[in-house]
Tab-separated table of C-alpha atoms in Angstrom:
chain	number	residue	atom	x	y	z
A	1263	UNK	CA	0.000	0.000	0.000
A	1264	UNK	CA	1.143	3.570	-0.824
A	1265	UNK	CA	2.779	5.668	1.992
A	1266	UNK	CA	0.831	9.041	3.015
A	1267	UNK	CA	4.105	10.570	2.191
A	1268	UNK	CA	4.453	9.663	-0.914
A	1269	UNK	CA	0.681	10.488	-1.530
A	1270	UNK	CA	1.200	13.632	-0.648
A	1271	UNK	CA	4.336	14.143	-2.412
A	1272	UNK	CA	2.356	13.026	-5.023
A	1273	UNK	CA	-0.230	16.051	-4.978
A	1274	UNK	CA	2.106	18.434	-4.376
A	1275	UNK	CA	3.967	18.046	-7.806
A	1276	UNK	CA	0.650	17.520	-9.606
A	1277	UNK	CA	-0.474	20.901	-7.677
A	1278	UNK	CA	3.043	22.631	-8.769
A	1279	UNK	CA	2.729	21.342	-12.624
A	1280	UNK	CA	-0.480	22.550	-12.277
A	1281	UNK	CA	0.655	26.075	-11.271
A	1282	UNK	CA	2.755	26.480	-14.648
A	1283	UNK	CA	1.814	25.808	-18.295
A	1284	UNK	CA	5.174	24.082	-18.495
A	1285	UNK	CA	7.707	23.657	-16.085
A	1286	UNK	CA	11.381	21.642	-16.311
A	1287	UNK	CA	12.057	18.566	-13.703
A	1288	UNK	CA	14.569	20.808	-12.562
A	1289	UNK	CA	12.606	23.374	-11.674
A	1290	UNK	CA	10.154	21.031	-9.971
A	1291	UNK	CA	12.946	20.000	-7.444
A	1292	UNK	CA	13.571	23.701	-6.809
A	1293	UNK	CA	10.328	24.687	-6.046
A	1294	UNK	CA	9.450	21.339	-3.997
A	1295	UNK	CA	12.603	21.115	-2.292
A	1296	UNK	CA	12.409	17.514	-3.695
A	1297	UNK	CA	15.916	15.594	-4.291
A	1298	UNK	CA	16.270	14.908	-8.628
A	1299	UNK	CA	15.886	11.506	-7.827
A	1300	UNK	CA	12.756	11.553	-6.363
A	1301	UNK	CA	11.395	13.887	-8.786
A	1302	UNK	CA	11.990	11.665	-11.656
A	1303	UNK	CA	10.099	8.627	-9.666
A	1304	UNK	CA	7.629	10.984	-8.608
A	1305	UNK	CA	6.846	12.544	-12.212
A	1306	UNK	CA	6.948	8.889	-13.477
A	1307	UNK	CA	4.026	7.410	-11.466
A	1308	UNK	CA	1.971	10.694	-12.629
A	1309	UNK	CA	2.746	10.093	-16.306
A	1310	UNK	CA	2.304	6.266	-16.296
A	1311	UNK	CA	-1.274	6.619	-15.045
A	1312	UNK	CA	-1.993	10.377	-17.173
A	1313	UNK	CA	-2.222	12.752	-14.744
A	1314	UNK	CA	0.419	14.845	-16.128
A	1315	UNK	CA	2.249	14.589	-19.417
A	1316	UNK	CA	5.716	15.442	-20.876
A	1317	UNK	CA	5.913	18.348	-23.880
A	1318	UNK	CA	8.953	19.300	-25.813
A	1319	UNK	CA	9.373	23.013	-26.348
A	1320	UNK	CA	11.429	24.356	-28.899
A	1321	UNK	CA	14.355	26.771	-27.988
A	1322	UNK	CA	14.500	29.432	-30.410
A	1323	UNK	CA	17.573	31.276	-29.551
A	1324	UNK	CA	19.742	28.283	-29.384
A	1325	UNK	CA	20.957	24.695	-31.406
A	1326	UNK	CA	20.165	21.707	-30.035
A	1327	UNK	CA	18.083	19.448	-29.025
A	1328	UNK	CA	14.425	20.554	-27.749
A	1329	UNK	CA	13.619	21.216	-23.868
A	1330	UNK	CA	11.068	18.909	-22.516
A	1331	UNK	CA	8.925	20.281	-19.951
A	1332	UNK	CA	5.613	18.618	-17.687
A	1333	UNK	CA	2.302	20.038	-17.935
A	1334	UNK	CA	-1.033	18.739	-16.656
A	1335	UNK	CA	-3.152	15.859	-18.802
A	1336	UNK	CA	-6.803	16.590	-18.764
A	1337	UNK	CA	-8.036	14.787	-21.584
A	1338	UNK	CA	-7.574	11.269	-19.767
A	1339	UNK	CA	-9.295	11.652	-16.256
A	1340	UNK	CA	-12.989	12.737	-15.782
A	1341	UNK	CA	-14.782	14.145	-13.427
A	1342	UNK	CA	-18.633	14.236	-12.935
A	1343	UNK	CA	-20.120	17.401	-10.874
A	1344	UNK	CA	-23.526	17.278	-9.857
A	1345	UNK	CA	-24.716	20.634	-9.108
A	1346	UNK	CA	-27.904	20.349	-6.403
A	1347	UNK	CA	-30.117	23.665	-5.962
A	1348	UNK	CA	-34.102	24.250	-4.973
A	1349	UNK	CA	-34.886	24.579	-8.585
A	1350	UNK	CA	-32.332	22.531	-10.563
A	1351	UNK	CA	-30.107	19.913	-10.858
A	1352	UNK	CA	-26.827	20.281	-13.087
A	1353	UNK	CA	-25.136	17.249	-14.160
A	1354	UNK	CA	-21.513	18.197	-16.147
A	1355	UNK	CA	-19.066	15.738	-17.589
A	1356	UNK	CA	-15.485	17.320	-16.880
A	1357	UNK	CA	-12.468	17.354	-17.974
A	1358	UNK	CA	-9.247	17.261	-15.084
A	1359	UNK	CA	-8.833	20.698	-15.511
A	1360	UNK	CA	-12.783	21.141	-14.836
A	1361	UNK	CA	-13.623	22.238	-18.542
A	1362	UNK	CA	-17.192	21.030	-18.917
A	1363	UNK	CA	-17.265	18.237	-21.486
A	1364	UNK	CA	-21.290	17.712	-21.786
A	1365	UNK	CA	-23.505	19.398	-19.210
A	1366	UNK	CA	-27.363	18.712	-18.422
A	1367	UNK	CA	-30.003	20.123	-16.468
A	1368	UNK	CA	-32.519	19.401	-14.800
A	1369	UNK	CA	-35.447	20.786	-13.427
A	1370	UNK	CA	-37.042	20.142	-9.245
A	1371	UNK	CA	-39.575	21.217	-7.225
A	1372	UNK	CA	-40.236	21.396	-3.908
A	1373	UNK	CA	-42.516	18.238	-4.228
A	1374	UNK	CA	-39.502	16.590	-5.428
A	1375	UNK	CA	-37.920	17.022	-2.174
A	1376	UNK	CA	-38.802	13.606	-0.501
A	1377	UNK	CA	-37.312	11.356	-2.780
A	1378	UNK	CA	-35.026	13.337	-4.544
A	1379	UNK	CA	-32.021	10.888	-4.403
A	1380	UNK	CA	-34.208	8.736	-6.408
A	1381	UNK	CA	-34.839	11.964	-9.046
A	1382	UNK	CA	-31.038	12.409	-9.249
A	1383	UNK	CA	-30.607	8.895	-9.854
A	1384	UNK	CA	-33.364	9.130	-12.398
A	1385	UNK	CA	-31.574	12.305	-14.328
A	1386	UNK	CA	-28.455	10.279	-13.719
A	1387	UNK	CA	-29.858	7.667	-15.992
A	1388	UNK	CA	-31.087	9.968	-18.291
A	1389	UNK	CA	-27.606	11.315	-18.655
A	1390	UNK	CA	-26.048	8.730	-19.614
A	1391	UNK	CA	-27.835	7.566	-22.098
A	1392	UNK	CA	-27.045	11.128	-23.883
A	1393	UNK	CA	-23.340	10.945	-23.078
A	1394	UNK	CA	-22.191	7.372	-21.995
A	1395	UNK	CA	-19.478	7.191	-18.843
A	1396	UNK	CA	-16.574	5.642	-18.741
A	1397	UNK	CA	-16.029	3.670	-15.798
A	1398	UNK	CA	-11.940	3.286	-15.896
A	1399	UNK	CA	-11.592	6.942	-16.593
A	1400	UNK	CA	-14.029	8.342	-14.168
A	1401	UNK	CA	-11.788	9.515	-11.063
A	1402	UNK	CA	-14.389	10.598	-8.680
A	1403	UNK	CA	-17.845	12.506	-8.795
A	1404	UNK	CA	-18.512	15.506	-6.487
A	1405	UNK	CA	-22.078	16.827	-5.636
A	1406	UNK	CA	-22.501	20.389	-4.555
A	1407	UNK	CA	-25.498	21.836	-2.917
A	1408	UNK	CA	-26.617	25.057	-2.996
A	1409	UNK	CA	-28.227	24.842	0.697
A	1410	UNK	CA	-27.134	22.726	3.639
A	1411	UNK	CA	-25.428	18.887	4.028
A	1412	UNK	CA	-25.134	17.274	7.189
A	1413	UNK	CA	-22.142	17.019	9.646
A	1414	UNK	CA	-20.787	13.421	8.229
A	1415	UNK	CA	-21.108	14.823	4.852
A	1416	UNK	CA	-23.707	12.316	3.434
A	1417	UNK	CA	-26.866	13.595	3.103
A	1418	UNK	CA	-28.532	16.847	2.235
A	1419	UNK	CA	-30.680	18.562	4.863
A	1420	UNK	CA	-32.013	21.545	3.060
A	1421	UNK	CA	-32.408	23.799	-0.227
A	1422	UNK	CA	-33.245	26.840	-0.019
A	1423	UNK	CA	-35.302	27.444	3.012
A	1424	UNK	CA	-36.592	24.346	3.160
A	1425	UNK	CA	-35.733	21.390	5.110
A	1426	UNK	CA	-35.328	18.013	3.660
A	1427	UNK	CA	-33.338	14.605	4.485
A	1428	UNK	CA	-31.576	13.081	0.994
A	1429	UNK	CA	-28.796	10.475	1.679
A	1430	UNK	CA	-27.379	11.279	-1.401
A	1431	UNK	CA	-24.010	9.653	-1.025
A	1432	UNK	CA	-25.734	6.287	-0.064
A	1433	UNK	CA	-28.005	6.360	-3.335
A	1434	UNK	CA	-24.705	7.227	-5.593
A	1435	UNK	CA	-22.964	4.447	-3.892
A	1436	UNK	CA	-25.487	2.072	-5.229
A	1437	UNK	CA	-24.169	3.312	-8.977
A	1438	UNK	CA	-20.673	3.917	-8.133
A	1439	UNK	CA	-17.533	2.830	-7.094
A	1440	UNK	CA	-15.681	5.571	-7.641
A	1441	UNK	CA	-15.149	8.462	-4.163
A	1442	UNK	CA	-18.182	10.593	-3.900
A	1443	UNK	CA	-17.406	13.909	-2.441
A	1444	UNK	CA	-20.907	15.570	-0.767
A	1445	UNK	CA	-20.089	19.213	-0.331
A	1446	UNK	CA	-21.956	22.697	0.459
A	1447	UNK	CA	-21.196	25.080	-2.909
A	1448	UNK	CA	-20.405	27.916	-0.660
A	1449	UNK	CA	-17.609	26.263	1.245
A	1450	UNK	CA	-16.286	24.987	-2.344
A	1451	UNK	CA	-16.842	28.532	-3.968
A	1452	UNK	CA	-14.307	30.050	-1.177
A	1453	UNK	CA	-12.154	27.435	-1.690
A	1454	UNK	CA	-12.181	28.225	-5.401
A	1455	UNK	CA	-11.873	31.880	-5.260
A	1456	UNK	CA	-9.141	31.642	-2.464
A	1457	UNK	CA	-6.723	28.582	-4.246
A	1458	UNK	CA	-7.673	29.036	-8.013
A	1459	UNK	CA	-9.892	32.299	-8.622
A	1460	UNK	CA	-9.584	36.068	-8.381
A	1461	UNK	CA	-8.395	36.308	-4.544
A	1462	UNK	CA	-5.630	33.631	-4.955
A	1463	UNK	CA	-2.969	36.306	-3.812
A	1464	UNK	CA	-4.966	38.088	-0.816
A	1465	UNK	CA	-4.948	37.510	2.283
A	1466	UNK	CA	-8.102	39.303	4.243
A	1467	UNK	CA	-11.549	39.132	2.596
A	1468	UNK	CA	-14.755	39.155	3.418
A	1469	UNK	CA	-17.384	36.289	1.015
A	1470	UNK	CA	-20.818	37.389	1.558
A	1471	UNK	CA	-23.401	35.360	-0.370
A	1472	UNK	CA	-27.124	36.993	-0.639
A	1473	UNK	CA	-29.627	34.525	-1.715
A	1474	UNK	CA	-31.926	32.160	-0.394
A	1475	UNK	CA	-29.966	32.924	2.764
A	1476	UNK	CA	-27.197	35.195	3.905
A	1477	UNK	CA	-23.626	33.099	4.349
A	1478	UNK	CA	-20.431	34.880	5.601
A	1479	UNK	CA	-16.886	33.394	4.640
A	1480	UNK	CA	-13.886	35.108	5.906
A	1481	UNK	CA	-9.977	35.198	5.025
A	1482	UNK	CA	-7.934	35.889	7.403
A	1483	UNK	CA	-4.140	36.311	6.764
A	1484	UNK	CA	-4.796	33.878	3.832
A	1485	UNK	CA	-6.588	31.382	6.270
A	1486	UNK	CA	-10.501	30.688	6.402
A	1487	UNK	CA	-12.095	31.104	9.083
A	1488	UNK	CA	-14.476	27.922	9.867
A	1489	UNK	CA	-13.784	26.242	6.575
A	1490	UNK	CA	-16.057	23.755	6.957
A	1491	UNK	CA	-19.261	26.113	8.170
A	1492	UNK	CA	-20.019	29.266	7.484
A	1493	UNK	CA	-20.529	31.929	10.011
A	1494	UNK	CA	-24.459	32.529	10.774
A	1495	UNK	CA	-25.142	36.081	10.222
A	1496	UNK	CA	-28.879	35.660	9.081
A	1497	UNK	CA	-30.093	36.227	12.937
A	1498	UNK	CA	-28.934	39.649	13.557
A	1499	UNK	CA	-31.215	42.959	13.743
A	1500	UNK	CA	-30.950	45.309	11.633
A	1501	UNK	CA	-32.076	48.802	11.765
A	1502	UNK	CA	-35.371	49.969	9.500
A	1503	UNK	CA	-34.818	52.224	6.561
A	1504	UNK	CA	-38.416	53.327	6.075
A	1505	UNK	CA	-41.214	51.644	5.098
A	1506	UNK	CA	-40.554	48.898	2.873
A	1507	UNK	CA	-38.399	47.489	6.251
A	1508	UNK	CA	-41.723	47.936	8.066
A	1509	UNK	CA	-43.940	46.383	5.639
A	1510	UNK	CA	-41.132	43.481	5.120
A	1511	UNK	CA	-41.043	43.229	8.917
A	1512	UNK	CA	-45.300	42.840	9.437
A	1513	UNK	CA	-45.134	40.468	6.458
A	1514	UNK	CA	-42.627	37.896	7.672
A	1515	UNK	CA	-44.026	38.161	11.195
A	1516	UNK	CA	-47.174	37.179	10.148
A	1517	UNK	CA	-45.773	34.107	7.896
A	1518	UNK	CA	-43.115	33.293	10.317
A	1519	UNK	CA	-44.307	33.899	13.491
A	1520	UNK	CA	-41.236	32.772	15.478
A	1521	UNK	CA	-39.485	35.616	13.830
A	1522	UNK	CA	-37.930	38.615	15.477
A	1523	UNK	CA	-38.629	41.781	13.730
A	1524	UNK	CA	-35.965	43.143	11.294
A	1525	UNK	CA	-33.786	40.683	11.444
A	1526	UNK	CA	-31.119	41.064	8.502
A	1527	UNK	CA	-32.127	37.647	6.994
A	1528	UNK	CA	-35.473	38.674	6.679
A	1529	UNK	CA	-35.080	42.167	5.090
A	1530	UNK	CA	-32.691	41.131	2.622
A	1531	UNK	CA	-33.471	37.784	1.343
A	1532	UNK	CA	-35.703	35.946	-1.363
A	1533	UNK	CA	-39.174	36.088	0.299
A	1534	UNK	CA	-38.096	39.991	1.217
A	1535	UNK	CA	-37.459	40.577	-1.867
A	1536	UNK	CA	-40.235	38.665	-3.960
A	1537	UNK	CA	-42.883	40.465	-1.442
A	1538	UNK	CA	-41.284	43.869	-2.237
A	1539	UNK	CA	-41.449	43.177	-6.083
A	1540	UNK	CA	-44.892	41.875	-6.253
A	1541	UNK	CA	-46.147	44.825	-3.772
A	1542	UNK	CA	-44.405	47.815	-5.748
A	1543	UNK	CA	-44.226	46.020	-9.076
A	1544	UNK	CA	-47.098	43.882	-9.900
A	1545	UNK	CA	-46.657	40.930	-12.082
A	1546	UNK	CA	-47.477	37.436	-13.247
A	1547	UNK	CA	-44.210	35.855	-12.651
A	1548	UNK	CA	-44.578	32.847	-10.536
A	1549	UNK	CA	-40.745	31.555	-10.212
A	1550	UNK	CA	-38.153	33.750	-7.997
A	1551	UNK	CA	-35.393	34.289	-10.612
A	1552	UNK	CA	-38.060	35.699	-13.093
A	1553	UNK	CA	-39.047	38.152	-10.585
A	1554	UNK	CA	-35.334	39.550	-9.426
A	1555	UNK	CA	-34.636	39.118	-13.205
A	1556	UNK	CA	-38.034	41.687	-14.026
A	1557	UNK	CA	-36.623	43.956	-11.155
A	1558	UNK	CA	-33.539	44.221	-12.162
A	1559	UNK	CA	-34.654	45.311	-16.090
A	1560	UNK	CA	-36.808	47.545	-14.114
A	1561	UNK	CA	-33.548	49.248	-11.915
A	1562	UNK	CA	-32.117	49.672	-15.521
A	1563	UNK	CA	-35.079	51.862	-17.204
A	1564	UNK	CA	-35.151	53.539	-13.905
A	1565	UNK	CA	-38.600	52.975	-12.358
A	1566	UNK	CA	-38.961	54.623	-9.286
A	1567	UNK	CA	-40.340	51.853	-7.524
A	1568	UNK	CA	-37.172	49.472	-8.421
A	1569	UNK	CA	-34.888	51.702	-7.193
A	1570	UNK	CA	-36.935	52.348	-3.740
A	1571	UNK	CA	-36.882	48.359	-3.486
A	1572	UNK	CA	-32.737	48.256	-4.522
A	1573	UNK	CA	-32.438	51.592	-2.154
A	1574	UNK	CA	-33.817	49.398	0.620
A	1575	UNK	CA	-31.398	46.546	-0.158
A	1576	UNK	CA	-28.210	48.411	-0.356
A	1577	UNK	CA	-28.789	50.190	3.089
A	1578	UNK	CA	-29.108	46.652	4.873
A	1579	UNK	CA	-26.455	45.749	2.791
A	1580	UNK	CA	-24.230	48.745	3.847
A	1581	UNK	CA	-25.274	48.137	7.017
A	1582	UNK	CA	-24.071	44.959	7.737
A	1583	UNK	CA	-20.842	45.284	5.563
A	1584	UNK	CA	-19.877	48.375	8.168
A	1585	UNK	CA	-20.306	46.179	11.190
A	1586	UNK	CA	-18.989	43.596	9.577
A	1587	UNK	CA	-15.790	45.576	8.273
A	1588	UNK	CA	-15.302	46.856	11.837
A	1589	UNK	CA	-14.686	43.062	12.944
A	1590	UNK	CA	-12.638	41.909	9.839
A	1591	UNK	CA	-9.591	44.331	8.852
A	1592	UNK	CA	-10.587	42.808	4.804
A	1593	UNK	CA	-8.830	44.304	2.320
A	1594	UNK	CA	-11.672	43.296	-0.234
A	1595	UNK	CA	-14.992	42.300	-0.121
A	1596	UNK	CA	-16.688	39.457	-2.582
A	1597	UNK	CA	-20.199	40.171	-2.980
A	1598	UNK	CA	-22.638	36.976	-4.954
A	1599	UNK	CA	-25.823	38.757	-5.358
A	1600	UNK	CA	-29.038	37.482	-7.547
A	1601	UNK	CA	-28.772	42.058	-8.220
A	1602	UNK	CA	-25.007	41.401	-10.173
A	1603	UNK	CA	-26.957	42.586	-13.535
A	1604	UNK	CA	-27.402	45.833	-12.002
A	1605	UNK	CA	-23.823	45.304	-10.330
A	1606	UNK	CA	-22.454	49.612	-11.507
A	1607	UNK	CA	-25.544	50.848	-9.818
A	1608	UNK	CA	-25.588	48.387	-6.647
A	1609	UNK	CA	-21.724	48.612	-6.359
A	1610	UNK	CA	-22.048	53.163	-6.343
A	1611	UNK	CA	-24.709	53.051	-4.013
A	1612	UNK	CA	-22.841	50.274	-1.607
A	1613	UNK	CA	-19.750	52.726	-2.140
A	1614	UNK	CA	-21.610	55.831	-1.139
A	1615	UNK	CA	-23.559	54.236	1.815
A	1616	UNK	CA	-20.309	53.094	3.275
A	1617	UNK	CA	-18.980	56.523	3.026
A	1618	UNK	CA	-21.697	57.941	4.791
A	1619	UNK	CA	-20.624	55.718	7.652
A	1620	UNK	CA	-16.560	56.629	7.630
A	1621	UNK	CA	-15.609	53.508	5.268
A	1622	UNK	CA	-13.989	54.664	1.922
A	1623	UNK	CA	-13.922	51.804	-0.667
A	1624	UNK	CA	-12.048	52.102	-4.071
A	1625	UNK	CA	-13.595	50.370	-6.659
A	1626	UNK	CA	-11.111	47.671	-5.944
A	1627	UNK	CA	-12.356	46.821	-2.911
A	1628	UNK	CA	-15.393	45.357	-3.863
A	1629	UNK	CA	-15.601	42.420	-6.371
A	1630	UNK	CA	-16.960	40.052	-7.919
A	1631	UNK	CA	-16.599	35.953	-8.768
A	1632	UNK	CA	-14.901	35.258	-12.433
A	1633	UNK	CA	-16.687	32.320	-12.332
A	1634	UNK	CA	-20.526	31.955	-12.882
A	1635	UNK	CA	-22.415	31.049	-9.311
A	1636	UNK	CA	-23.120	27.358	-10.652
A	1637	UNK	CA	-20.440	26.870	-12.377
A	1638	UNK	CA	-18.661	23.398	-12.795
A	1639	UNK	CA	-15.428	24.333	-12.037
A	1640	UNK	CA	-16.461	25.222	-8.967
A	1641	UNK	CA	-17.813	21.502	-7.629
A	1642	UNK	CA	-14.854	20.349	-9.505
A	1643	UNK	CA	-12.500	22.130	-6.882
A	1644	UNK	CA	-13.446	19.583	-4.488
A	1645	UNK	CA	-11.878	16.833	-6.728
A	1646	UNK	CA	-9.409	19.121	-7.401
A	1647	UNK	CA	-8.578	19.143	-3.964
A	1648	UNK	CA	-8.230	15.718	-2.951
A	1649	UNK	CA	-5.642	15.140	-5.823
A	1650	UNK	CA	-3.587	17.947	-3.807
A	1651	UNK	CA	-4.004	16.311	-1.130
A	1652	UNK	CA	-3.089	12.720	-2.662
A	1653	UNK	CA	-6.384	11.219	-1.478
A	1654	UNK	CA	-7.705	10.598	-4.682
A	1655	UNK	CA	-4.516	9.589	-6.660
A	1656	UNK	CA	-4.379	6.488	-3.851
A	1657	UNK	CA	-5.030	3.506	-5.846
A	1658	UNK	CA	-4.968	5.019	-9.404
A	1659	UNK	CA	-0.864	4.986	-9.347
A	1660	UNK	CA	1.360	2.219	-8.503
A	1661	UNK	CA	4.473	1.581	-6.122
């Protein structure tokens, strides 16, 4: 059996190739701190089993034969991501490098909800009978939900704001034999923006993800905070800012009566913001991302009534980013907002507000994700991960 050394010996090279479109052996050994011996093993064992491959580059200003340099294989290894959220289910074919090779969706329900291992497993099915999976060259599959998974990491507990129980990993075990990584997509969209994405070279930032729910992720000097969980922030109170907080406040206490009034969650979320649109801007929508989608055309021909409703987000939103920013010393902020289409008009007035209160912001400071919210790449990190690591390379390379 394989050493956990050597395993993770393994993933650092892969993760070092990774970092370079080419790179020499002997750079490799520099870099790892690896002795030229071991590097040639090491790189071996990679190549034999295609995770990485050897390319000759052509030196232009000298004779001789060519350099030959490693770079990463992603044409052999697959990945499959299954993307879980209240509405949908995405179901992508990857390459190693987490290039979607075929991608499918799916559409759920909430009435879907009690046996929806059993509707993945159907759409599963359904999948592969449009693109066929190879077994040998499928290295592991990785489901991210867009709500809440339990502490062991095997079953999903709730989407959206509802609560559920799907032992997902159990159902996909039935199908497959290959590791089956259950993760929360927030956790594994930090991890992406902090390892692979825009932030990869800060070290203080503040994730804030307004949705369904509010989630928190913090970097601190390059570390997360509580990578595994989020920090709850949907609790707190939350001053009003005139009547739509009022009216938003009556509302959810007399749908959720356990409620306190004005808490942040409450103002600022879905059902906040779906009552605001159909009170101020009546309309015949039924599903949640038709309605933001119908404000936010309506914040860009200027109706008065949109920008009241986005004037009551960004003060809650200003809010909580001042109280937050007098905790966290963040250098940046990274804001995921269903409002991004409107993103110059959101970002000024989240600029201004936080003047108001002594915070100056240059346009640097507050950013965006490169990478759509449901993107592949983004359940793919988990995979990615665990080849760092060396957990997943264990039994796919020999002695």
């Amino acid at each position: 059996m394989m050493s956990e050394n050597r395993l993770q010996h393994l993933g650092k090279i892969y993760h070092l190739v990774e970092q370079f479109e080419l790179i020499s052996r002997t750079d490799l050994a520099k870099l790892s701190g690896f002795a030229p011996a071991s590097i040639t093993n090491l790189t071996k064992s990679l190549i034999d089993q295609q995770f990485i491959l050897e390319r000759t580059v052509q030196n232009h200003t000298t004779r001789g034969r060519p350099a030959v340099g490693l770079a990463i294989s992603p044409f052999y290894w697959q990945l499959l991501s299954i993307i879980v959220s209240p509405n949908k289910v995405e179901i992508s074919l990857c390459e190693l490098n987490g290039t979607a090779i075929y991608s499918q969706n799916y559409t759920v329900s909430a009435e879907d909800y009690p046996a929806l291992d059993e509707k993945i497993l159907s759409f599963l099915q359904n999948f592969e009978q449009k693109r066929p999976l190879v077994d040998a060259r499928l290295l592991a599959i990785s489901v991210s939900v867009i709500g809440r998974i339990n502490a062991k990491k095997t079953d999903i507990v709730q989407l959206g704001n509802s609560a559920l129980q799907c032992a997902i990993v159990n159902a996909l075990k039935g199908q497959f034999t290959q590791p089956i990584l259950l993760n929360e997509h927030f956790q594994l969209w930090l991890l992406t923006e902090s390892k692979l994405g825009r932030l990869i070279s800060n070290q203080n930032v503040l994730f804030l993800q307004h949705g369904d729910t509010l989630r928190l992720g913090v970097m601190v000097n390059g570390s997360l905070l509580h990578k595994n969980v989020d920090m709850n922030i949907n609790h707190l109170l939350t001053p009003s800012f005139g009547p739509m907080s009022d009216e938003i406040a009556a509302y959810m206490q007399k749908t959720h009566p356990q409620a306190q009034r004005y808490q942040i969650a409450d103002q600022l979320t879905f059902p906040a913001l779906t009552f605001l649109i159909d009170r101020y801007l009546p309309n015949t929508l039924t599903q949640v991302e038709e309605k933001i989608a119908f404000l936010c055309q309506q914040i860009e021909q200027a109706n008065p009534a949109a920008l009241a409703i986005l004037e009551h987000v960004t003060s809650h939103l200003a809010h909580l980013l001042m109280n937050l920013l007098s905790i966290f010393s963040s250098e940046k902020i990274m804001l995921n907002s269903p409002l991004l289409p409107v993103q110059g008009i959101l970002f000024e007035q989240l600029t201004q507000k936080l003047a108001d209160y002594g915070i100056t912001l240059s346009p640097l400071n507050l950013v965006t994700s490169l990478l759509e919210w449901d993107s592949p790449f983004i359940a793919c990190s988990a995979i990615k991960q665990g080849i760092y690591e060396g957990n997943l390379i264990k039994d796919r390379i020999s002695l």
